[in-house]
PDB file of C-alpha atoms and ligand atoms in Angstrom:
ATOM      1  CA  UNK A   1     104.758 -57.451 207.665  1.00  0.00           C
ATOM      2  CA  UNK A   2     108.345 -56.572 205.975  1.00  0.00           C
ATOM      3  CA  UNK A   3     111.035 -58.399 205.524  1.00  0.00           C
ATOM      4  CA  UNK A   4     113.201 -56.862 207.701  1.00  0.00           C
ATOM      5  CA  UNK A   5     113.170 -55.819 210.935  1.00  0.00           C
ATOM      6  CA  UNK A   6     114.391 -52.905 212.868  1.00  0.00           C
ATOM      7  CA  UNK A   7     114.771 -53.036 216.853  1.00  0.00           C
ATOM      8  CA  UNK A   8     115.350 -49.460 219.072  1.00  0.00           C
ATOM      9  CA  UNK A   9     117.034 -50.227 221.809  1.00  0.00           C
ATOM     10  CA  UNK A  10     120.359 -52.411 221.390  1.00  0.00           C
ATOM     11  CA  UNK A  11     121.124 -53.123 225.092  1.00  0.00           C
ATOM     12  CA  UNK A  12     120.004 -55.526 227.848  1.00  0.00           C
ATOM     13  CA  UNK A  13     116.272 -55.826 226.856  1.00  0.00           C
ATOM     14  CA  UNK A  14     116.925 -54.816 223.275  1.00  0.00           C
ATOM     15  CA  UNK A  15     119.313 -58.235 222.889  1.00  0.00           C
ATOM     16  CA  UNK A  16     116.655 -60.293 224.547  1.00  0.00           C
ATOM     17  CA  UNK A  17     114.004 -58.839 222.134  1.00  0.00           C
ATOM     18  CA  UNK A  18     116.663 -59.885 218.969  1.00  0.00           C
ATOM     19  CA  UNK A  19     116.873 -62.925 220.428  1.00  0.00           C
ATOM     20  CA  UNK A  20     113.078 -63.888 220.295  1.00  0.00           C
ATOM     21  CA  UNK A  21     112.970 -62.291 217.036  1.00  0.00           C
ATOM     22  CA  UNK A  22     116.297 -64.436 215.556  1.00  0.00           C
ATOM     23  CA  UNK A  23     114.210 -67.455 216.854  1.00  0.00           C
ATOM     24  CA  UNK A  24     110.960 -66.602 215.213  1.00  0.00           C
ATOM     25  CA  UNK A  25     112.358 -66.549 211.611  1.00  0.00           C
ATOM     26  CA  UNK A  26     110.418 -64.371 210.282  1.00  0.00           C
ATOM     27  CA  UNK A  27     112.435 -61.695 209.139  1.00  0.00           C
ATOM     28  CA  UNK A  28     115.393 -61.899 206.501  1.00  0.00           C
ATOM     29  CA  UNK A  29     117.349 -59.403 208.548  1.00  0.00           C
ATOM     30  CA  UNK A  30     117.147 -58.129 211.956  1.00  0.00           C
ATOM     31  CA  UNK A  31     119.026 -54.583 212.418  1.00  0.00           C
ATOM     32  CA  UNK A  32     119.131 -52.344 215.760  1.00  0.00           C
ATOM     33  CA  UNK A  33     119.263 -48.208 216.746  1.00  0.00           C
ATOM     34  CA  UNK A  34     120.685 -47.311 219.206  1.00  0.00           C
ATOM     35  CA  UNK A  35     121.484 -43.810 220.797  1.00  0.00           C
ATOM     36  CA  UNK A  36     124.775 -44.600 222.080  1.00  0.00           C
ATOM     37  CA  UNK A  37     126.712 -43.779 218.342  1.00  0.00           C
ATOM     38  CA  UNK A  38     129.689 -45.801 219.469  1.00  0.00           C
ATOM     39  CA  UNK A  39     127.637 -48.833 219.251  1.00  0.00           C
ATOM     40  CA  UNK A  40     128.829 -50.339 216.109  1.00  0.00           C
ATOM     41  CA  UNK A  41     127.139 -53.710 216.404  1.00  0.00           C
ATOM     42  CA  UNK A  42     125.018 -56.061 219.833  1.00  0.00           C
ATOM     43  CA  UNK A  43     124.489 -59.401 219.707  1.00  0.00           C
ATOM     44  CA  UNK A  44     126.100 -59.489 216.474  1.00  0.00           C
ATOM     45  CA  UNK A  45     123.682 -57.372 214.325  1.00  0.00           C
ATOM     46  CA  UNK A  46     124.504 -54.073 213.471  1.00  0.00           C
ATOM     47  CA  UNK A  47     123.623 -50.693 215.060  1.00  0.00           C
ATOM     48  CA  UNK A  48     122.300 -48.599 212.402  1.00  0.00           C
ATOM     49  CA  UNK A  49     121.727 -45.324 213.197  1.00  0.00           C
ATOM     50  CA  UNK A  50     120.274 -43.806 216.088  1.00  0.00           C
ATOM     51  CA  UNK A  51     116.856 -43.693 217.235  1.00  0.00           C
ATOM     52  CA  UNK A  52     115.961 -40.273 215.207  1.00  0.00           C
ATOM     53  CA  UNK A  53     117.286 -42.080 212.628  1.00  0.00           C
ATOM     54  CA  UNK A  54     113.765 -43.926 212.641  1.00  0.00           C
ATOM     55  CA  UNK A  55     111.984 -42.222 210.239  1.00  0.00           C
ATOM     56  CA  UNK A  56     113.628 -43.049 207.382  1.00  0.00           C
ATOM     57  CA  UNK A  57     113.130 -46.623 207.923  1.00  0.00           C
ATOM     58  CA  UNK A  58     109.517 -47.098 208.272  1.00  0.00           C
ATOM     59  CA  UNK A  59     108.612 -47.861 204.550  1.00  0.00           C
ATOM     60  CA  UNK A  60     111.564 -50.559 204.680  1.00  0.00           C
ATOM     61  CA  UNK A  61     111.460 -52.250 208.849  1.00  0.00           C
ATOM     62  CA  UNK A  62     108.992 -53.630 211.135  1.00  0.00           C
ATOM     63  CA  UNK A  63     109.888 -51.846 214.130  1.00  0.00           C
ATOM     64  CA  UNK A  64     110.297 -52.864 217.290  1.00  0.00           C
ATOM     65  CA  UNK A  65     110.828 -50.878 220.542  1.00  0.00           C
ATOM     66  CA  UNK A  66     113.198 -53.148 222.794  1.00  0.00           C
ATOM     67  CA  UNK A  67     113.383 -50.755 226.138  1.00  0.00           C
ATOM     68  CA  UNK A  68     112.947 -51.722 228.905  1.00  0.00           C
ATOM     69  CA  UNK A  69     111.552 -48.344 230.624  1.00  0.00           C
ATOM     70  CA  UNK A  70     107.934 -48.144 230.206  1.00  0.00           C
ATOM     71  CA  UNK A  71     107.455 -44.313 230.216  1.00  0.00           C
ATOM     72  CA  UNK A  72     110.213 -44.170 227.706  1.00  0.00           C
ATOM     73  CA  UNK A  73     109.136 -47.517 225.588  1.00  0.00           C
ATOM     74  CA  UNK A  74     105.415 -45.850 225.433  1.00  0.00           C
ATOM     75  CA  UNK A  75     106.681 -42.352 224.246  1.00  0.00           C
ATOM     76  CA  UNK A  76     108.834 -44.098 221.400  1.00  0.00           C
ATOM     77  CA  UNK A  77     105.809 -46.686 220.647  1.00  0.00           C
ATOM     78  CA  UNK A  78     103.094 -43.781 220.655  1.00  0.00           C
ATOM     79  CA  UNK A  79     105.512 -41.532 217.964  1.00  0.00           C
ATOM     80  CA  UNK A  80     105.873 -44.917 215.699  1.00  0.00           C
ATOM     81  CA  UNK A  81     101.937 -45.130 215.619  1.00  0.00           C
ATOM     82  CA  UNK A  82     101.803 -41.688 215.023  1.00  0.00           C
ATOM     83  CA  UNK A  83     103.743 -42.301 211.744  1.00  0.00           C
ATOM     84  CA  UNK A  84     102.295 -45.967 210.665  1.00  0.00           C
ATOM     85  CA  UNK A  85     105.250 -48.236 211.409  1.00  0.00           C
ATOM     86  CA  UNK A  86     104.976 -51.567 210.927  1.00  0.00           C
ATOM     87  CA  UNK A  87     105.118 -52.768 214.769  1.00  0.00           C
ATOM     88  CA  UNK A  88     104.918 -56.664 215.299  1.00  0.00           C
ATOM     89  CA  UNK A  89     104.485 -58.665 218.127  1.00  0.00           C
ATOM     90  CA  UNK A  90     107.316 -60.937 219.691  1.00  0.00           C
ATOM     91  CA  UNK A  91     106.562 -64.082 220.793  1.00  0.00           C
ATOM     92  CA  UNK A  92     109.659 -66.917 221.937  1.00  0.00           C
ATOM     93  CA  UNK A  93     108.905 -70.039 220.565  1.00  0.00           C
ATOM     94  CA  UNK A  94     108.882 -71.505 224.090  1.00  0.00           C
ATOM     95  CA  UNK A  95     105.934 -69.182 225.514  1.00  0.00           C
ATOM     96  CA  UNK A  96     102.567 -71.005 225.957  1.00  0.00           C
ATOM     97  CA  UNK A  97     100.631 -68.891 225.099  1.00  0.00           C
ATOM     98  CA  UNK A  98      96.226 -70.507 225.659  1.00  0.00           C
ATOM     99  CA  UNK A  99      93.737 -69.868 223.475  1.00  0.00           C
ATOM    100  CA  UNK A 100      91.316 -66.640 222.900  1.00  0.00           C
ATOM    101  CA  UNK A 101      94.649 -64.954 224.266  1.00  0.00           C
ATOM    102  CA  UNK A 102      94.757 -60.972 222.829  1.00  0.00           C
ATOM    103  CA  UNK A 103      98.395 -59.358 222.787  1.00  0.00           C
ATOM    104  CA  UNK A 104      98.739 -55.934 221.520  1.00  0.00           C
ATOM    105  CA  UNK A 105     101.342 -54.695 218.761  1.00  0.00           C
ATOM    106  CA  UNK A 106     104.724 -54.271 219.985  1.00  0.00           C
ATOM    107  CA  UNK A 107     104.245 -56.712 223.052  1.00  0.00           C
ATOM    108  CA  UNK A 108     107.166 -59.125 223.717  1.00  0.00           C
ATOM    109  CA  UNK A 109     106.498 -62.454 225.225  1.00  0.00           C
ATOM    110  CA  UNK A 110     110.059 -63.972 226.647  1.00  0.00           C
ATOM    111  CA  UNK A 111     111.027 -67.598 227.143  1.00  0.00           C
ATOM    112  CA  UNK A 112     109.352 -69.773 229.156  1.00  0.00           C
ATOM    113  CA  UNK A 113     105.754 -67.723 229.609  1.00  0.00           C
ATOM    114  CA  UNK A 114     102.390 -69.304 230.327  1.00  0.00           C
ATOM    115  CA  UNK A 115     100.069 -66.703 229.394  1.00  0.00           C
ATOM    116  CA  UNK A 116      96.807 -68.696 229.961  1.00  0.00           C
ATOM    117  CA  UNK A 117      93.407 -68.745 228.426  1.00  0.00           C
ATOM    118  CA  UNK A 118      91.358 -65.411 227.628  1.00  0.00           C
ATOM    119  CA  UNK A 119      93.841 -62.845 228.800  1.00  0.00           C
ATOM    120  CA  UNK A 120      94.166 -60.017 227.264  1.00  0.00           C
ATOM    121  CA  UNK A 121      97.420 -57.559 227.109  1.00  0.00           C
ATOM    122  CA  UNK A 122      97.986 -54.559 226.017  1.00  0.00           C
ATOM    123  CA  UNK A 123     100.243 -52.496 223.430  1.00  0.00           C
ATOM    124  CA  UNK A 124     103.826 -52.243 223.782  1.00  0.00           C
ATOM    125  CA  UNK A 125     104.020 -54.595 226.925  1.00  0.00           C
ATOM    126  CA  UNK A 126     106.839 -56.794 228.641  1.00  0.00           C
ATOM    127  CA  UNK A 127     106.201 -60.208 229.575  1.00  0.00           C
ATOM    128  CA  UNK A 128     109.561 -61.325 230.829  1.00  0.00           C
ATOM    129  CA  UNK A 129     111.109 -64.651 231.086  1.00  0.00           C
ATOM    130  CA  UNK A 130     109.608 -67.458 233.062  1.00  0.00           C
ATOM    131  CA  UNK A 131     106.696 -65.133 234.702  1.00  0.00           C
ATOM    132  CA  UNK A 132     103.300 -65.915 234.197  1.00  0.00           C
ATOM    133  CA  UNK A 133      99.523 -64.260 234.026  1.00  0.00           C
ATOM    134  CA  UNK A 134      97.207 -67.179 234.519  1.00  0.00           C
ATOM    135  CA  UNK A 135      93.268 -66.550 232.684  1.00  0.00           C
ATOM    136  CA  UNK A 136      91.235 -63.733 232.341  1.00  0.00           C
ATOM    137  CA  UNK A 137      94.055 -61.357 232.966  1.00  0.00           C
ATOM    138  CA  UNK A 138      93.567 -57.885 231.544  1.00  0.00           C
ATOM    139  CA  UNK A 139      97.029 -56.087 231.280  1.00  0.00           C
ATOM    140  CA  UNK A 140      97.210 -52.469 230.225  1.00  0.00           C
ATOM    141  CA  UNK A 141      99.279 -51.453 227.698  1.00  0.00           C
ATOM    142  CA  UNK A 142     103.093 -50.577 228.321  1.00  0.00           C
ATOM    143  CA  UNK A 143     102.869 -52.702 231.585  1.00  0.00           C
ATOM    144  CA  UNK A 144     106.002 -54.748 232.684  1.00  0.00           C
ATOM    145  CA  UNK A 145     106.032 -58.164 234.015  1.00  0.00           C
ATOM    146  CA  UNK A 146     109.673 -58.807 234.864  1.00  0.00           C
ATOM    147  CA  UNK A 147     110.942 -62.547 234.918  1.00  0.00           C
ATOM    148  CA  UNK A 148     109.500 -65.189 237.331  1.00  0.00           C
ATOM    149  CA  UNK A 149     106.087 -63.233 238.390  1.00  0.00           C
ATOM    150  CA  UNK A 150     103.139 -64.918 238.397  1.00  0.00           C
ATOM    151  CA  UNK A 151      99.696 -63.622 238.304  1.00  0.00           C
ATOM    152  CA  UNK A 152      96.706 -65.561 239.208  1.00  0.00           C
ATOM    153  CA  UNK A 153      93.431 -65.540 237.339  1.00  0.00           C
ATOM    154  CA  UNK A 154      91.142 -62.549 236.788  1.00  0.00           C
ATOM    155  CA  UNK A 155      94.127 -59.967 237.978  1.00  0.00           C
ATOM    156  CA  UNK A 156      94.004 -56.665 236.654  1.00  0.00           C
ATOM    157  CA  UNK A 157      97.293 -54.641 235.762  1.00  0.00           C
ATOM    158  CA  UNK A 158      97.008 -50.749 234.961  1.00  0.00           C
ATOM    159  CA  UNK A 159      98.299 -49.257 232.195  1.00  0.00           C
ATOM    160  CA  UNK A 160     102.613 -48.528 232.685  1.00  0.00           C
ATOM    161  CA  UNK A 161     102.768 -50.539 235.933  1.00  0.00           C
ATOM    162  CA  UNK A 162     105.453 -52.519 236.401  1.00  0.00           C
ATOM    163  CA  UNK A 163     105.559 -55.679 238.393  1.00  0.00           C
ATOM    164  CA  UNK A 164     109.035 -56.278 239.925  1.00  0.00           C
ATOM    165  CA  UNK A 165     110.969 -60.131 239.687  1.00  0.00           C
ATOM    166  CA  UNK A 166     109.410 -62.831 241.338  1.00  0.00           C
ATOM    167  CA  UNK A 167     106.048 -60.562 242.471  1.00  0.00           C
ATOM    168  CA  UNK A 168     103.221 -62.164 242.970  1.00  0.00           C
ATOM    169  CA  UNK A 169      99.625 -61.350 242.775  1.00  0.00           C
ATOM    170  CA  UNK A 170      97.210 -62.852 243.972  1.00  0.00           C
ATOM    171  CA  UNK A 171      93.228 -63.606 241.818  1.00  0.00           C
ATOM    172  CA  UNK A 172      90.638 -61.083 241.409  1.00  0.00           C
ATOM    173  CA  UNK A 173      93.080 -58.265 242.186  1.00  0.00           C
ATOM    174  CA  UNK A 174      93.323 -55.223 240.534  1.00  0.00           C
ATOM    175  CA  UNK A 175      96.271 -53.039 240.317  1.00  0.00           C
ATOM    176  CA  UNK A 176      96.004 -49.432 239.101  1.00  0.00           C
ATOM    177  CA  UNK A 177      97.308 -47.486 236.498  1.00  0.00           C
ATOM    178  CA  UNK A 178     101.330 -45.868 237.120  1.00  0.00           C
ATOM    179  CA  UNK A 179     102.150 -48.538 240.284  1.00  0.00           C
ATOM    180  CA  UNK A 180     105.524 -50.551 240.561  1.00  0.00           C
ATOM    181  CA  UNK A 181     105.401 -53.236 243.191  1.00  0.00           C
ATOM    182  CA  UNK A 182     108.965 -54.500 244.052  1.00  0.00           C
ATOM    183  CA  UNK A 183     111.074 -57.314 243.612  1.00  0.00           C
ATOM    184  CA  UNK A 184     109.132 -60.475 245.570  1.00  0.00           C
ATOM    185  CA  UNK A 185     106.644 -58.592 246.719  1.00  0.00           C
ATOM    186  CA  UNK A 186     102.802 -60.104 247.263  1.00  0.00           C
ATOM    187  CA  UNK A 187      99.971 -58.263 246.182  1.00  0.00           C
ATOM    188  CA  UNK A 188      96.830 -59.528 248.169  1.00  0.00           C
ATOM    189  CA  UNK A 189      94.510 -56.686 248.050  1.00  0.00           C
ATOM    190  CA  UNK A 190      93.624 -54.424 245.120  1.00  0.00           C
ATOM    191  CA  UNK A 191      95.933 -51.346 244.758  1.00  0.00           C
ATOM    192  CA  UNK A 192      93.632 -47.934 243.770  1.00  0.00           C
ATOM    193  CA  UNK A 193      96.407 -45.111 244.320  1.00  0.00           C
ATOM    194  CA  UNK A 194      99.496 -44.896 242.196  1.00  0.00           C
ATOM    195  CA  UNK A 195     102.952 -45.521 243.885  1.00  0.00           C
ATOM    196  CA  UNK A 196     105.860 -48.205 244.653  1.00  0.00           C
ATOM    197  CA  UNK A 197     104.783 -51.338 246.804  1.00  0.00           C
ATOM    198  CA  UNK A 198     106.762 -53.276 248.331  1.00  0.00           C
ATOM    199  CA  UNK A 199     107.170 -56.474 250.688  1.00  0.00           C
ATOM    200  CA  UNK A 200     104.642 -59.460 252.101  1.00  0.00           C
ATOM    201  CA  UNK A 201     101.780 -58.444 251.517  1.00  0.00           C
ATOM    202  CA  UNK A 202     102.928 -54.917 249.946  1.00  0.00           C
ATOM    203  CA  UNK A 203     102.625 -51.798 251.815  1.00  0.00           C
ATOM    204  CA  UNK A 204     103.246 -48.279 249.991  1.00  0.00           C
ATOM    205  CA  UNK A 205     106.965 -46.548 250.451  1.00  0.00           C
TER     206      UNK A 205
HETATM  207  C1  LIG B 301     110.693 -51.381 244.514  1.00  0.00           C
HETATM  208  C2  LIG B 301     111.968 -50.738 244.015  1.00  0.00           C
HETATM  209  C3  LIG B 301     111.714 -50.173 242.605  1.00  0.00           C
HETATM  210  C4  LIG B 301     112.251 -49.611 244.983  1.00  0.00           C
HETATM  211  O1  LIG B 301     113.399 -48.961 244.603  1.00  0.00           O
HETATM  212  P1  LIG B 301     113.746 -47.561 245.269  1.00  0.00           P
HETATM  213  O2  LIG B 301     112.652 -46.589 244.988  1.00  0.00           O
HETATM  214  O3  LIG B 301     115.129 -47.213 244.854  1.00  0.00           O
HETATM  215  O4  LIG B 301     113.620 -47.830 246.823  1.00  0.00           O
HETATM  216  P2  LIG B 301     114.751 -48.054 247.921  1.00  0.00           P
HETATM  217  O5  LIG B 301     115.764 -49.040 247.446  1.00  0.00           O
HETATM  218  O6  LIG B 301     115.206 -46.710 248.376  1.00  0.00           O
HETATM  219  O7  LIG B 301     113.917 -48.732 249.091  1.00  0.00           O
HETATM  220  C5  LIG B 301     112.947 -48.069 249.862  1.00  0.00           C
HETATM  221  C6  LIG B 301     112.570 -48.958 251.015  1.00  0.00           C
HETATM  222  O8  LIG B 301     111.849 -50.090 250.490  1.00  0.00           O
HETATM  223  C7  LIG B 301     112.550 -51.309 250.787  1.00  0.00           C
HETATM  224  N1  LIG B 301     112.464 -52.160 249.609  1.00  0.00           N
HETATM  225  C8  LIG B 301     112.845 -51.840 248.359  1.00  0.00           C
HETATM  226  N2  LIG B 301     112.557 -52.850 247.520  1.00  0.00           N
HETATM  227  C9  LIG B 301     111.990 -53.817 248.267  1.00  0.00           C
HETATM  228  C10 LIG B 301     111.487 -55.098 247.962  1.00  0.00           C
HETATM  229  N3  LIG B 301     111.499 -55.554 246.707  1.00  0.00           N
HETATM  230  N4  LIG B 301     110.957 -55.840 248.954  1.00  0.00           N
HETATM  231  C11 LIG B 301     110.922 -55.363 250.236  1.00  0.00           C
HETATM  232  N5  LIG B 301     111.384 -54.135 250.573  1.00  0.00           N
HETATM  233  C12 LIG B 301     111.927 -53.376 249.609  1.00  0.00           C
HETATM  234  C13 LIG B 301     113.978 -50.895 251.096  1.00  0.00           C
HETATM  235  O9  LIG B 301     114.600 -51.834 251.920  1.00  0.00           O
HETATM  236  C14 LIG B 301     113.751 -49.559 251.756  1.00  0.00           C
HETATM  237  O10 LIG B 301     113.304 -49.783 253.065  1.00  0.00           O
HETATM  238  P3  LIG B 301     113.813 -48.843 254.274  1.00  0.00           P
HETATM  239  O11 LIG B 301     113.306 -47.470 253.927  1.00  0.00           O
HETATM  240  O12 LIG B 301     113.150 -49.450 255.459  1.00  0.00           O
HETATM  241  O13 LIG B 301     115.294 -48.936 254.256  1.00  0.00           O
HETATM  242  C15 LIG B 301     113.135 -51.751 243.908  1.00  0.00           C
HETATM  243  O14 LIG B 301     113.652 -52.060 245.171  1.00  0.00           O
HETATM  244  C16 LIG B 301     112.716 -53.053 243.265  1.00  0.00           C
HETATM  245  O15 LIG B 301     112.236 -54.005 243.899  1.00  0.00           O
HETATM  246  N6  LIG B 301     112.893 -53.095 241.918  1.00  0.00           N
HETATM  247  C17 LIG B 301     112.517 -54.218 241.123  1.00  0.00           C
HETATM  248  C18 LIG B 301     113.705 -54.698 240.305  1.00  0.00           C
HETATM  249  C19 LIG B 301     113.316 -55.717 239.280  1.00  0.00           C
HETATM  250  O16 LIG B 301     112.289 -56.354 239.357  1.00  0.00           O
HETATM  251  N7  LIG B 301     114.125 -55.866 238.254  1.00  0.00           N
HETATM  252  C20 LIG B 301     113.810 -56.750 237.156  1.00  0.00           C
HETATM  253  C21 LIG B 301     114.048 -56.041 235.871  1.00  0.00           C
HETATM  254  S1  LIG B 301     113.797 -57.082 234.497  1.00  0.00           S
END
């Protein structure tokens, strides 16, 4: 771990992320990039370059990758592996988080989470505020839980799906890689074929 830390990404998601990682106290200073170059400073820590500019940080940041687009957050994740960053994990202070939990490098876990006993998640994963993934979940890595869904036990998530606010899924179900299911939507069967889902119980559109 360094003592500083870098964050790519400096909007909506990316100020959430800084905001976990101001909380944790871990780092003595918390910097962002950002690819919009008239972004001088977000949240009140400054925008230091952009996101090429990465590079010639590694030796001196943990980086983070605070985007909220998980084709995009996994092709920025998969270069900083490539080159050995540093890449923590971000956990909010008020996350439960149960025991024999596994959460993969570059993983955030937002306010008010209950990630319960022996789940596992990925790499470079969103588990947004208030949802939660109840035991024996297996998420896949750059999956997206967006705030208020809730996951029974022994659900499977796919790697790069993304789970819409306030979804819900019901236990034993598996979702496949690539699949977004919408905003409220119920997931009551297993979901083999990649796509968008949407409504109670989800159909495919
Ligand atoms: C599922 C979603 C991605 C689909 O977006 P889209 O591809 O632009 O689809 P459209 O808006 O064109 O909708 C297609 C159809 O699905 C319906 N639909 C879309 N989202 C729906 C939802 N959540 N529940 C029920 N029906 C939905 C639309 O009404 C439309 O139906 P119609 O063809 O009968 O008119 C989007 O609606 C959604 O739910 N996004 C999740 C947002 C979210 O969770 N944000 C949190 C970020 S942290």
């Amino acid at each position: 771990m360094k003592s500083k830390l870098l964050i790519i990404g400096a909007s909506g998601h990316g100020k959430v992320v800084a905001d976990i990682a101001i909380k944790m106290n871990k780092w003595q200073s918390i910097a962002f990039l950002d690819d919009d170059k008239s972004l001088r400073s977000s949240m009140g820590l400054e925008v230091i370059g952009t996101s090429d500019d990465v590079f010639t940080h590694i030796d001196d940041y943990d980086i983070f990758v605070g985007i909220g687009n998980n084709d995009t957050r996994k092709r920025i994740h998969e270069v900083l592996e490539t080159v050995g960053a540093s890449i923590p994990i971000l956990i909010h202070p008020n996350a439960i988080i149960g025991n024999q939990v596994e959460i993969g490098d570059g993983t955030a876990v937002m306010a008010g989470t209950v990630v319960n006993c022996c789940t596992k998640i990925g790499k470079s994963c969103i588990v947004n505020t208030g949802s939660t993934i109840d035991h024996d979940n297996c998420i896949g890595n750059f999956v997206h839980i967006s705030p208020g869904a809730h996951l029974a036990g022994s659900v499977k998530v796919g790697q790069g799906s993304w789970l819409g606010i306030g979804s819900v899924v019901s236990n034993n179900i598996a979702i496949t890689n690539g699949c977004i299911v919408g905003a409220g939507s119920v997931v009551v069967k297993d979901i083999s074929k990649p796509g968008i889902y949407v409504g109670i119980p989800v159909r495919r559109v």
